[in-house]
Amino acid sequence: MLSSLLSEYSSVLEGPWAEADTVLTRWSSDWPRGHANARIVEEYLLGRAMGLLDVSGRPVVAGPASGAPAPVSPPTAVLGDPEGGLVLAAVLTGAPSVAVAGDSAAATAACREAVEVLPATLRDAVRFCDSPAEAVAALAEAPSRTVGEGGEAPGLRVIIDSPKQFAVLREYLRVVGRQASEVVVVGREKHMSPRMNRLLGETHADVHVSPGRAKSRILVASGLKKRAADSSAGSAGRSPQVPAQATATSPAEAVPEIRVSAFAGTFGGASVDPGARLLVRAVAHRYAGHAGEGMRVLDLGCGNGWLLAALGALLPKANLHGVDDSQAAVDSTALTVASVRPGEDPAALAQLDGTTPLPWRTSSGGSRGTAPRDFVAGSFDLVTLNPPFHEGATVTTETAHALIRNAAELVAPGGRLVVVHNSHLRYRSHLQHRLIDVEQWARDRRFTVLTGTAPAA
Ligand SMILES: C[S@@+](CC[C@H](N)C(=O)[O-])C[C@H]1O[C@@H](n2cnc3c(N)ncnc32)[C@H](O)[C@@H]1O
């Protein structure tokens, strides 16, 4: 394992490298230690921009200035950056324009915050886009920055933070792969697999694996295949994504079988979370015969939408609302809920980071054309929450605690919060903090369903 892709060149690079690192240290006091993926990308891009590294991230054998085409920093799309380090690395190593897109509201907010540390002159190079397709389109006319004389056709570089779900990488490549002269996928070694190389090989002739650095590695696909490039003029990147679908069996008498849809990246795909099933059974038992007339119902972290659709079937007159950090989840929920309430405006949905303090206001959704929506404390009669337990490969309760706090605040006086969680976690005190009459509604080997009501105003 190398300590740096650029060990051989640290003296040559002192100036530009130190300049980039000064900004990155302003961004995170933990730089570079806590950001192995962004660090290897910074080194790779810098090495390429200076003509010191070849496309595989290895030293150029004959040295930098030996008649090879002048290095080019191409316009760059950054997809799925979780915290902003990849965006900063791209800008600070010379990309003349950078378009950013991803699925998570929290990650986009982190990237926006990261960009604030850039000098004003570089900040203008960054654009935030609603989707990978929009990011690539935004760069279509962007100039490249050629270092030195001559230069090769710049093309477009796409940098992807290796997604948790393989289906997300496949989707990114379906949409943008055919327009990218170079695709750089960065990830932790233990999460990368030869399947990824094969996928990259479908559109590009050469797939390189960089040396590893601090347990991160990059895959670089170059040499766009002619057939793939030609077909990019067709529908591949524009055609809508087809969601995975499955039929979920009924968990309780009042809930029918539900056709669940899940776009790539949606938590759990199209399968039903067993904790959500336990929660729905408990709600079905308590709300039997209740039509939900005028009730405002919210599922916070709505995932593939099965839970919200089941609540819609249980409470056919209720107004349904769903919020998720992931746009894929929000889009999936729209389809899943529509399958139980066809022909109506079935649910008010929003992509939001539910851990941020209330009130929440969604912006009008750019190319998605959604209207702004407000979420204020005390505005729902029933809030359900099945919080995430893992973030990537890490077990965390921090997000769940923040979601519980906001979920409880969103409950109207006299209204109810219902939470399901892994039984070994201790969430009761978090509910008791804001709610009264906190009790356990159900429990099985793995999950516990807790509920509480908001005190009357
Ligand atoms: C365990 S799933 C629950 C999905 C669905 N409610 C169910 O019960 O089947 C948790 C969901 O929370 C979402 N989530 C994670 N962090 C979030 C955040 N900060 N704000 C909003 N939603 C979040 C995830 O994207 C995921 O869809």
CSV table of C-alpha atoms and ligand atoms in Angstrom, one decimal:
chain,number,residue,atom,x,y,z
A,1,MET,CA,0.0,0.0,0.0
A,2,LEU,CA,1.5,3.3,-1.1
A,3,SER,CA,1.5,6.3,1.2
A,4,SER,CA,1.0,8.5,-1.9
A,5,LEU,CA,0.6,8.1,-5.6
A,6,LEU,CA,2.9,11.0,-5.9
A,7,SER,CA,5.8,10.0,-3.6
A,8,GLU,CA,8.3,10.2,-6.4
A,9,TYR,CA,7.3,13.8,-7.2
A,10,SER,CA,6.7,15.4,-3.9
A,11,SER,CA,9.5,17.9,-4.4
A,12,VAL,CA,8.3,18.8,-8.0
A,13,LEU,CA,4.8,19.3,-6.8
A,14,GLU,CA,5.4,21.1,-3.6
A,15,GLY,CA,3.8,24.4,-4.8
A,16,PRO,CA,0.5,23.2,-6.4
A,17,TRP,CA,0.0,20.4,-3.9
A,18,ALA,CA,0.5,22.7,-0.9
A,19,GLU,CA,-1.9,25.2,-2.4
A,20,ALA,CA,-4.6,22.6,-2.8
A,21,ASP,CA,-4.0,21.2,0.7
A,22,THR,CA,-4.2,24.6,2.3
A,23,VAL,CA,-7.8,24.9,1.1
A,24,LEU,CA,-8.6,21.3,1.9
A,25,THR,CA,-7.3,21.8,5.5
A,26,ARG,CA,-9.6,24.8,5.8
A,27,TRP,CA,-12.4,22.6,4.8
A,28,SER,CA,-11.6,19.8,7.2
A,29,SER,CA,-9.1,19.9,10.1
A,30,ASP,CA,-9.0,16.1,9.6
A,31,TRP,CA,-7.5,16.5,6.1
A,32,PRO,CA,-6.1,14.2,4.7
A,33,ARG,CA,-6.3,11.5,7.3
A,34,GLY,CA,-10.1,11.3,7.5
A,35,HIS,CA,-10.7,11.5,3.8
A,36,ALA,CA,-8.8,8.7,2.0
A,37,ASN,CA,-11.1,8.7,-1.1
A,38,ALA,CA,-10.8,12.4,-1.7
A,39,ARG,CA,-7.0,12.3,-1.0
A,40,ILE,CA,-6.3,9.6,-3.6
A,41,VAL,CA,-8.4,11.5,-6.1
A,42,GLU,CA,-6.6,14.8,-5.3
A,43,GLU,CA,-3.2,13.0,-5.9
A,44,TYR,CA,-4.4,11.3,-9.1
A,45,LEU,CA,-5.9,14.4,-10.6
A,46,LEU,CA,-2.9,16.5,-9.7
A,47,GLY,CA,-0.5,13.9,-11.1
A,48,ARG,CA,-2.5,13.7,-14.3
A,49,ALA,CA,-2.8,17.5,-14.7
A,50,MET,CA,1.0,17.8,-14.3
A,51,GLY,CA,1.7,15.0,-16.7
A,52,LEU,CA,3.4,13.0,-13.9
A,53,LEU,CA,1.0,10.1,-13.7
A,54,ASP,CA,-0.4,7.9,-16.4
A,55,VAL,CA,-4.1,7.1,-16.7
A,56,SER,CA,-3.7,4.2,-14.2
A,57,GLY,CA,-2.2,6.5,-11.5
A,58,ARG,CA,1.4,5.2,-12.0
A,59,PRO,CA,4.4,7.4,-12.7
A,60,VAL,CA,4.9,8.3,-16.3
A,61,VAL,CA,7.9,6.2,-17.2
A,62,ALA,CA,9.7,8.7,-19.5
A,63,GLY,CA,9.0,11.6,-17.3
A,64,PRO,CA,6.6,14.5,-17.7
A,65,ALA,CA,7.8,16.4,-20.8
A,66,SER,CA,8.8,13.8,-23.3
A,67,GLY,CA,6.7,14.5,-26.4
A,68,ALA,CA,3.5,13.1,-24.9
A,69,PRO,CA,0.4,15.1,-25.5
A,70,ALA,CA,0.1,18.1,-23.2
A,71,PRO,CA,-2.0,17.2,-20.1
A,72,VAL,CA,-5.5,18.5,-20.0
A,73,SER,CA,-7.8,19.2,-17.2
A,74,PRO,CA,-11.2,18.4,-18.6
A,75,PRO,CA,-14.6,19.6,-17.5
A,76,THR,CA,-15.6,17.2,-14.7
A,77,ALA,CA,-18.8,15.8,-13.3
A,78,VAL,CA,-18.7,14.7,-9.7
A,79,LEU,CA,-21.4,12.2,-8.8
A,80,GLY,CA,-22.4,10.9,-5.4
A,81,ASP,CA,-19.8,12.8,-3.4
A,82,PRO,CA,-20.8,12.3,0.2
A,83,GLU,CA,-19.0,15.2,1.8
A,84,GLY,CA,-17.5,17.6,-0.8
A,85,GLY,CA,-13.9,16.4,-0.8
A,86,LEU,CA,-14.1,15.1,-4.4
A,87,VAL,CA,-15.6,18.3,-5.6
A,88,LEU,CA,-12.8,20.3,-4.0
A,89,ALA,CA,-10.1,18.0,-5.3
A,90,ALA,CA,-11.5,18.4,-8.9
A,91,VAL,CA,-11.6,22.2,-8.7
A,92,LEU,CA,-8.2,22.6,-6.9
A,93,THR,CA,-6.4,20.4,-9.4
A,94,GLY,CA,-7.5,22.5,-12.4
A,95,ALA,CA,-10.8,21.3,-13.7
A,96,PRO,CA,-12.1,24.4,-15.4
A,97,SER,CA,-15.8,23.6,-14.7
A,98,VAL,CA,-17.3,21.1,-12.3
A,99,ALA,CA,-20.9,19.9,-12.2
A,100,VAL,CA,-22.1,18.2,-9.1
A,101,ALA,CA,-25.0,15.8,-8.7
A,102,GLY,CA,-26.0,13.1,-6.2
A,103,ASP,CA,-29.0,11.4,-4.6
A,104,SER,CA,-28.7,12.6,-1.0
A,105,ALA,CA,-30.0,16.0,0.3
A,106,ALA,CA,-27.5,15.8,3.2
A,107,ALA,CA,-24.6,15.1,0.9
A,108,THR,CA,-25.6,17.9,-1.5
A,109,ALA,CA,-25.7,20.3,1.5
A,110,ALA,CA,-22.2,19.1,2.6
A,111,CYS,CA,-20.9,19.7,-0.9
A,112,ARG,CA,-22.4,23.2,-1.0
A,113,GLU,CA,-20.7,24.0,2.3
A,114,ALA,CA,-17.4,22.6,1.1
A,115,VAL,CA,-17.5,24.8,-2.0
A,116,GLU,CA,-17.7,27.8,0.3
A,117,VAL,CA,-14.1,27.3,1.4
A,118,LEU,CA,-12.9,27.8,-2.2
A,119,PRO,CA,-11.5,31.2,-3.2
A,120,ALA,CA,-14.2,33.2,-4.9
A,121,THR,CA,-12.6,32.9,-8.3
A,122,LEU,CA,-12.7,29.1,-8.2
A,123,ARG,CA,-16.2,28.9,-6.6
A,124,ASP,CA,-17.8,30.0,-9.8
A,125,ALA,CA,-16.5,26.9,-11.6
A,126,VAL,CA,-18.9,24.7,-9.6
A,127,ARG,CA,-22.5,24.1,-10.6
A,128,PHE,CA,-25.0,22.0,-8.7
A,129,CYS,CA,-27.4,20.0,-10.8
A,130,ASP,CA,-30.5,17.9,-10.1
A,131,SER,CA,-29.3,14.8,-11.8
A,132,PRO,CA,-26.3,13.2,-13.4
A,133,ALA,CA,-27.8,13.7,-16.9
A,134,GLU,CA,-28.2,17.4,-16.1
A,135,ALA,CA,-24.6,17.6,-14.9
A,136,VAL,CA,-23.2,16.2,-18.1
A,137,ALA,CA,-25.4,18.4,-20.2
A,138,ALA,CA,-24.2,21.4,-18.2
A,139,LEU,CA,-20.6,20.6,-19.1
A,140,ALA,CA,-21.2,19.9,-22.8
A,141,GLU,CA,-20.1,23.4,-23.8
A,142,ALA,CA,-17.5,23.9,-21.1
A,143,PRO,CA,-13.9,24.6,-22.2
A,144,SER,CA,-11.1,22.5,-20.9
A,145,ARG,CA,-7.9,23.8,-19.5
A,146,THR,CA,-4.8,22.7,-21.4
A,147,VAL,CA,-1.5,22.7,-19.6
A,148,GLY,CA,1.3,23.7,-22.0
A,149,GLU,CA,1.3,23.6,-25.8
A,150,GLY,CA,-0.6,21.2,-28.0
A,151,GLY,CA,-3.2,19.1,-26.2
A,152,GLU,CA,-5.5,16.3,-26.9
A,153,ALA,CA,-9.3,16.4,-27.2
A,154,PRO,CA,-10.4,17.2,-23.7
A,155,GLY,CA,-13.6,15.2,-23.5
A,156,LEU,CA,-15.4,14.9,-20.2
A,157,ARG,CA,-14.2,13.3,-16.9
A,158,VAL,CA,-16.8,11.8,-14.6
A,159,ILE,CA,-15.7,11.1,-11.0
A,160,ILE,CA,-18.0,8.8,-9.0
A,161,ASP,CA,-17.8,8.0,-5.3
A,162,SER,CA,-18.3,4.2,-5.4
A,163,PRO,CA,-22.0,3.8,-4.4
A,164,LYS,CA,-23.2,1.3,-1.8
A,165,GLN,CA,-25.5,-0.3,-4.3
A,166,PHE,CA,-24.0,-1.7,-7.6
A,167,ALA,CA,-27.3,-0.8,-9.3
A,168,VAL,CA,-26.5,2.9,-8.6
A,169,LEU,CA,-23.2,2.6,-10.4
A,170,ARG,CA,-24.9,0.9,-13.3
A,171,GLU,CA,-27.5,3.7,-13.4
A,172,TYR,CA,-24.8,6.4,-13.3
A,173,LEU,CA,-23.0,4.7,-16.2
A,174,ARG,CA,-26.2,4.2,-18.2
A,175,VAL,CA,-26.9,7.9,-18.0
A,176,VAL,CA,-23.4,9.4,-18.4
A,177,GLY,CA,-21.0,6.6,-19.3
A,178,ARG,CA,-21.4,7.0,-23.0
A,179,GLN,CA,-20.5,10.7,-22.9
A,180,ALA,CA,-17.5,10.4,-20.7
A,181,SER,CA,-14.0,10.2,-22.2
A,182,GLU,CA,-12.8,9.1,-18.7
A,183,VAL,CA,-14.7,7.6,-15.7
A,184,VAL,CA,-12.9,7.6,-12.3
A,185,VAL,CA,-14.6,5.5,-9.6
A,186,VAL,CA,-13.1,5.9,-6.2
A,187,GLY,CA,-13.9,3.7,-3.2
A,188,ARG,CA,-12.6,1.8,-0.2
A,189,GLU,CA,-10.9,-1.3,-1.4
A,190,LYS,CA,-13.1,-3.7,0.6
A,191,HIS,CA,-16.2,-2.3,-1.2
A,192,MET,CA,-14.8,-2.6,-4.7
A,193,SER,CA,-15.2,-5.6,-6.9
A,194,PRO,CA,-14.3,-7.0,-10.3
A,195,ARG,CA,-17.9,-6.6,-11.3
A,196,MET,CA,-17.3,-2.8,-11.4
A,197,ASN,CA,-14.4,-3.3,-13.8
A,198,ARG,CA,-16.6,-5.4,-16.1
A,199,LEU,CA,-19.3,-2.8,-16.0
A,200,LEU,CA,-16.9,0.0,-16.9
A,201,GLY,CA,-15.6,-2.3,-19.7
A,202,GLU,CA,-19.0,-2.2,-21.3
A,203,THR,CA,-18.5,1.4,-22.5
A,204,HIS,CA,-14.7,1.9,-22.3
A,205,ALA,CA,-11.9,0.0,-24.0
A,206,ASP,CA,-9.4,0.3,-21.1
A,207,VAL,CA,-10.1,-0.2,-17.4
A,208,HIS,CA,-7.2,0.5,-15.1
A,209,VAL,CA,-6.8,-0.1,-11.4
A,210,SER,CA,-4.7,2.4,-9.5
A,211,PRO,CA,-2.3,1.5,-6.8
A,212,GLY,CA,-4.0,1.5,-3.4
A,213,ARG,CA,-3.5,4.4,-0.9
A,214,ALA,CA,-4.7,4.2,2.7
A,215,LYS,CA,-7.1,1.4,1.7
A,216,SER,CA,-8.7,3.5,-1.1
A,217,ARG,CA,-8.3,2.8,-4.7
A,218,ILE,CA,-9.5,4.1,-8.0
A,219,LEU,CA,-10.7,2.5,-11.2
A,220,VAL,CA,-10.3,4.5,-14.3
A,221,ALA,CA,-12.1,3.7,-17.5
A,222,SER,CA,-10.8,5.4,-20.7
A,223,GLY,CA,-11.0,5.0,-24.4
A,224,LEU,CA,-14.7,5.4,-25.0
A,225,LYS,CA,-15.8,2.6,-27.3
A,226,LYS,CA,-17.0,3.9,-30.6
A,227,ARG,CA,-20.2,2.0,-30.5
A,228,ALA,CA,-20.9,3.3,-27.0
A,229,ALA,CA,-20.1,6.9,-28.1
A,230,ASP,CA,-22.3,6.6,-31.2
A,231,SER,CA,-25.3,5.4,-29.2
A,232,SER,CA,-25.1,8.3,-26.8
A,233,ALA,CA,-26.8,10.4,-29.4
A,234,GLY,CA,-29.8,8.0,-29.0
A,235,SER,CA,-32.0,7.5,-26.0
A,236,ALA,CA,-29.7,5.7,-23.5
A,237,GLY,CA,-29.0,8.6,-21.2
A,238,ARG,CA,-32.4,10.2,-21.6
A,239,SER,CA,-34.7,7.3,-21.3
A,240,PRO,CA,-36.3,7.1,-17.8
A,241,GLN,CA,-34.9,4.6,-15.4
A,242,VAL,CA,-36.9,1.4,-14.9
A,243,PRO,CA,-37.5,0.8,-11.2
A,244,ALA,CA,-37.1,-2.7,-9.6
A,245,GLN,CA,-40.6,-4.0,-8.6
A,246,ALA,CA,-41.9,-6.6,-6.2
A,247,THR,CA,-45.3,-7.5,-4.8
A,248,ALA,CA,-45.4,-7.3,-1.0
A,249,THR,CA,-47.7,-9.7,0.8
A,250,SER,CA,-50.3,-8.3,3.1
A,251,PRO,CA,-49.1,-7.9,6.7
A,252,ALA,CA,-52.7,-7.4,8.2
A,253,GLU,CA,-56.2,-7.7,7.0
A,254,ALA,CA,-56.8,-4.1,6.2
A,255,VAL,CA,-53.7,-3.8,4.0
A,256,PRO,CA,-53.7,-5.3,0.5
A,257,GLU,CA,-50.8,-6.8,-1.4
A,258,ILE,CA,-48.8,-3.7,-2.6
A,259,ARG,CA,-46.8,-3.4,-5.8
A,260,VAL,CA,-43.5,-1.8,-4.5
A,261,SER,CA,-41.2,0.1,-6.8
A,262,ALA,CA,-37.7,1.1,-6.1
A,263,PHE,CA,-35.3,3.1,-8.1
A,264,ALA,CA,-31.6,2.4,-7.9
A,265,GLY,CA,-30.2,3.7,-4.6
A,266,THR,CA,-33.5,3.3,-2.6
A,267,PHE,CA,-32.9,1.8,0.8
A,268,GLY,CA,-33.6,-2.0,0.8
A,269,GLY,CA,-34.6,-2.0,-2.9
A,270,ALA,CA,-38.2,-3.2,-3.5
A,271,SER,CA,-38.3,-5.5,-0.5
A,272,VAL,CA,-40.3,-4.7,2.6
A,273,ASP,CA,-38.4,-4.0,5.8
A,274,PRO,CA,-39.5,-6.5,8.5
A,275,GLY,CA,-39.5,-3.7,11.1
A,276,ALA,CA,-41.9,-1.7,8.9
A,277,ARG,CA,-44.2,-4.8,8.7
A,278,LEU,CA,-44.3,-5.0,12.5
A,279,LEU,CA,-45.1,-1.3,12.7
A,280,VAL,CA,-47.9,-1.5,10.2
A,281,ARG,CA,-49.4,-4.5,12.0
A,282,ALA,CA,-49.4,-2.5,15.2
A,283,VAL,CA,-51.0,0.5,13.6
A,284,ALA,CA,-53.6,-1.7,11.8
A,285,HIS,CA,-54.6,-3.1,15.2
A,286,ARG,CA,-55.0,0.3,16.8
A,287,TYR,CA,-56.6,2.2,13.9
A,288,ALA,CA,-59.0,-0.6,12.8
A,289,GLY,CA,-62.2,0.9,11.3
A,290,HIS,CA,-60.7,4.4,11.3
A,291,ALA,CA,-61.0,6.0,7.8
A,292,GLY,CA,-58.5,8.8,8.7
A,293,GLU,CA,-60.8,11.6,7.6
A,294,GLY,CA,-58.7,14.8,7.5
A,295,MET,CA,-55.8,13.1,9.2
A,296,ARG,CA,-52.3,14.4,8.2
A,297,VAL,CA,-49.9,11.4,8.1
A,298,LEU,CA,-46.2,11.6,7.6
A,299,ASP,CA,-43.6,8.8,7.1
A,300,LEU,CA,-40.2,10.3,7.9
A,301,GLY,CA,-37.6,8.4,5.8
A,302,CYS,CA,-40.2,6.9,3.4
A,303,GLY,CA,-37.8,4.6,1.5
A,304,ASN,CA,-39.5,2.6,-1.2
A,305,GLY,CA,-42.9,3.9,0.0
A,306,TRP,CA,-44.4,0.6,1.2
A,307,LEU,CA,-45.0,1.8,4.7
A,308,LEU,CA,-46.7,5.0,3.5
A,309,ALA,CA,-48.8,3.1,1.0
A,310,ALA,CA,-49.9,0.6,3.7
A,311,LEU,CA,-50.9,3.6,5.9
A,312,GLY,CA,-52.8,5.0,2.9
A,313,ALA,CA,-54.7,1.7,2.6
A,314,LEU,CA,-55.4,1.6,6.4
A,315,LEU,CA,-56.5,5.2,6.5
A,316,PRO,CA,-58.0,5.7,3.1
A,317,LYS,CA,-59.2,9.3,3.8
A,318,ALA,CA,-55.9,10.5,5.3
A,319,ASN,CA,-53.6,13.0,3.6
A,320,LEU,CA,-50.3,11.3,3.0
A,321,HIS,CA,-46.9,12.9,3.3
A,322,GLY,CA,-43.4,11.4,2.8
A,323,VAL,CA,-39.9,12.8,3.3
A,324,ASP,CA,-36.6,11.1,2.5
A,325,ASP,CA,-33.0,12.2,2.2
A,326,SER,CA,-32.7,10.3,-1.0
A,327,GLN,CA,-34.4,11.5,-4.3
A,328,ALA,CA,-34.5,7.8,-5.5
A,329,ALA,CA,-36.6,7.0,-2.4
A,330,VAL,CA,-38.9,9.9,-3.0
A,331,ASP,CA,-39.4,8.9,-6.6
A,332,SER,CA,-40.0,5.3,-5.6
A,333,THR,CA,-42.5,6.3,-2.9
A,334,ALA,CA,-44.5,8.3,-5.5
A,335,LEU,CA,-44.9,5.1,-7.6
A,336,THR,CA,-45.6,2.8,-4.7
A,337,VAL,CA,-48.3,5.0,-3.1
A,338,ALA,CA,-49.9,5.6,-6.5
A,339,SER,CA,-50.3,1.8,-6.8
A,340,VAL,CA,-52.8,1.9,-3.8
A,341,ARG,CA,-54.3,5.3,-4.7
A,342,PRO,CA,-54.5,5.4,-8.4
A,343,GLY,CA,-55.7,8.5,-10.1
A,344,GLU,CA,-55.5,10.8,-7.1
A,345,ASP,CA,-52.7,13.2,-6.1
A,346,PRO,CA,-51.6,10.5,-3.7
A,347,ALA,CA,-48.9,11.9,-1.5
A,348,ALA,CA,-47.1,15.1,-0.8
A,349,LEU,CA,-43.4,14.1,-1.0
A,350,ALA,CA,-40.2,16.0,-0.4
A,351,GLN,CA,-36.5,15.2,-0.5
A,352,LEU,CA,-35.0,16.7,2.7
A,353,ASP,CA,-32.4,15.9,5.2
A,354,GLY,CA,-34.7,15.1,8.2
A,355,THR,CA,-31.9,15.6,10.7
A,356,THR,CA,-31.7,19.4,10.2
A,357,PRO,CA,-33.6,21.7,12.6
A,358,LEU,CA,-37.3,22.5,11.8
A,359,PRO,CA,-38.9,24.2,10.0
A,360,TRP,CA,-38.0,22.6,6.7
A,361,ARG,CA,-38.7,24.3,3.4
A,362,THR,CA,-38.1,22.5,0.1
A,363,SER,CA,-37.0,24.7,-2.7
A,364,SER,CA,-38.9,24.4,-6.0
A,365,GLY,CA,-37.4,21.4,-7.6
A,366,GLY,CA,-35.6,22.8,-10.6
A,367,SER,CA,-35.9,20.4,-13.5
A,368,ARG,CA,-38.2,18.2,-11.3
A,369,GLY,CA,-40.8,21.0,-11.3
A,370,THR,CA,-42.0,20.4,-7.8
A,371,ALA,CA,-43.5,23.2,-5.7
A,372,PRO,CA,-41.9,24.4,-2.5
A,373,ARG,CA,-43.2,22.8,0.6
A,374,ASP,CA,-43.1,23.7,4.3
A,375,PHE,CA,-42.8,21.3,7.2
A,376,VAL,CA,-43.4,23.0,10.5
A,377,ALA,CA,-43.5,21.7,14.1
A,378,GLY,CA,-46.9,20.4,15.3
A,379,SER,CA,-48.4,19.8,11.8
A,380,PHE,CA,-49.1,16.0,11.6
A,381,ASP,CA,-51.6,13.8,13.4
A,382,LEU,CA,-49.6,10.7,12.8
A,383,VAL,CA,-45.9,10.4,12.2
A,384,THR,CA,-44.2,7.1,11.5
A,385,LEU,CA,-40.4,6.6,11.6
A,386,ASN,CA,-38.3,3.6,10.8
A,387,PRO,CA,-34.9,5.2,11.1
A,388,PRO,CA,-31.7,4.0,9.4
A,389,PHE,CA,-29.4,1.9,11.6
A,390,HIS,CA,-26.4,1.9,9.2
A,391,GLU,CA,-24.8,4.6,7.3
A,392,GLY,CA,-22.8,2.8,4.6
A,393,ALA,CA,-21.0,0.1,6.5
A,394,THR,CA,-21.0,2.0,9.8
A,395,VAL,CA,-23.5,1.4,12.6
A,396,THR,CA,-24.7,4.7,13.8
A,397,THR,CA,-27.5,6.0,16.0
A,398,GLU,CA,-26.7,9.7,15.6
A,399,THR,CA,-29.0,10.1,12.5
A,400,ALA,CA,-31.8,8.1,14.3
A,401,HIS,CA,-31.6,10.4,17.3
A,402,ALA,CA,-31.9,13.5,15.2
A,403,LEU,CA,-34.8,12.0,13.2
A,404,ILE,CA,-36.6,11.0,16.4
A,405,ARG,CA,-36.2,14.5,17.8
A,406,ASN,CA,-37.7,16.1,14.6
A,407,ALA,CA,-40.4,13.4,14.2
A,408,ALA,CA,-41.6,14.1,17.7
A,409,GLU,CA,-41.6,17.8,17.1
A,410,LEU,CA,-43.7,17.4,13.9
A,411,VAL,CA,-46.5,15.7,15.8
A,412,ALA,CA,-49.5,18.0,16.4
A,413,PRO,CA,-50.9,18.4,19.9
A,414,GLY,CA,-52.8,15.2,20.7
A,415,GLY,CA,-51.2,13.4,17.7
A,416,ARG,CA,-49.0,10.4,17.7
A,417,LEU,CA,-45.5,9.2,16.8
A,418,VAL,CA,-44.9,5.6,16.1
A,419,VAL,CA,-41.3,4.4,15.8
A,420,VAL,CA,-39.8,1.0,15.0
A,421,HIS,CA,-36.2,0.2,15.9
A,422,ASN,CA,-33.8,-2.7,16.4
A,423,SER,CA,-34.7,-4.0,19.9
A,424,HIS,CA,-31.2,-3.8,21.3
A,425,LEU,CA,-31.2,0.0,20.8
A,426,ARG,CA,-32.6,2.1,23.6
A,427,TYR,CA,-34.8,4.8,22.1
A,428,ARG,CA,-37.6,5.0,24.7
A,429,SER,CA,-35.9,7.9,26.5
A,430,HIS,CA,-35.6,9.9,23.3
A,431,LEU,CA,-39.4,9.7,22.8
A,432,GLN,CA,-40.1,10.5,26.4
A,433,HIS,CA,-38.1,13.7,26.0
A,434,ARG,CA,-41.0,15.3,24.0
A,435,LEU,CA,-44.0,13.0,24.1
A,436,ILE,CA,-46.3,11.6,26.8
A,437,ASP,CA,-47.8,8.2,27.4
A,438,VAL,CA,-44.9,6.5,25.7
A,439,GLU,CA,-45.5,2.8,25.4
A,440,GLN,CA,-44.5,-0.3,23.5
A,441,TRP,CA,-47.0,-1.4,20.9
A,442,ALA,CA,-45.2,-4.5,19.6
A,443,ARG,CA,-41.9,-6.4,19.9
A,444,ASP,CA,-40.5,-9.5,18.1
A,445,ARG,CA,-37.1,-11.1,18.1
A,446,ARG,CA,-35.5,-8.2,16.2
A,447,PHE,CA,-37.7,-5.1,16.4
A,448,THR,CA,-39.6,-3.0,18.9
A,449,VAL,CA,-42.5,-0.6,18.1
A,450,LEU,CA,-42.8,2.4,20.4
A,451,THR,CA,-45.4,5.1,20.4
A,452,GLY,CA,-46.1,8.3,22.3
A,453,THR,CA,-48.5,11.3,21.9
A,454,ALA,CA,-47.7,15.0,21.8
A,455,PRO,CA,-49.1,16.9,24.8
A,456,ALA,CA,-52.2,19.1,24.2
A,457,ALA,CA,-51.1,22.7,23.5
B,1,LIG,C1,-35.1,1.8,7.3
B,1,LIG,S1,-35.5,2.9,5.9
B,1,LIG,C2,-37.2,3.0,6.2
B,1,LIG,C3,-38.0,3.1,4.9
B,1,LIG,C4,-39.6,3.0,5.1
B,1,LIG,N1,-40.0,4.1,5.9
B,1,LIG,C5,-39.9,1.7,5.7
B,1,LIG,O1,-40.2,1.6,6.8
B,1,LIG,O2,-39.9,0.7,4.9
B,1,LIG,C6,-34.8,4.4,6.5
B,1,LIG,C7,-35.0,5.5,5.4
B,1,LIG,O3,-34.5,6.7,6.0
B,1,LIG,C8,-33.9,7.5,5.0
B,1,LIG,N2,-33.0,8.5,5.7
B,1,LIG,C9,-31.7,8.3,6.1
B,1,LIG,N3,-31.2,9.4,6.6
B,1,LIG,C10,-32.2,10.3,6.4
B,1,LIG,C11,-32.2,11.7,6.7
B,1,LIG,N4,-31.2,12.4,7.2
B,1,LIG,N5,-33.4,12.4,6.4
B,1,LIG,C12,-34.4,11.8,5.8
B,1,LIG,N6,-34.4,10.5,5.5
B,1,LIG,C13,-33.3,9.8,5.8
B,1,LIG,C14,-33.2,6.5,4.2
B,1,LIG,O4,-32.9,7.0,2.9
B,1,LIG,C15,-34.2,5.3,4.1
B,1,LIG,O5,-35.1,5.4,3.0
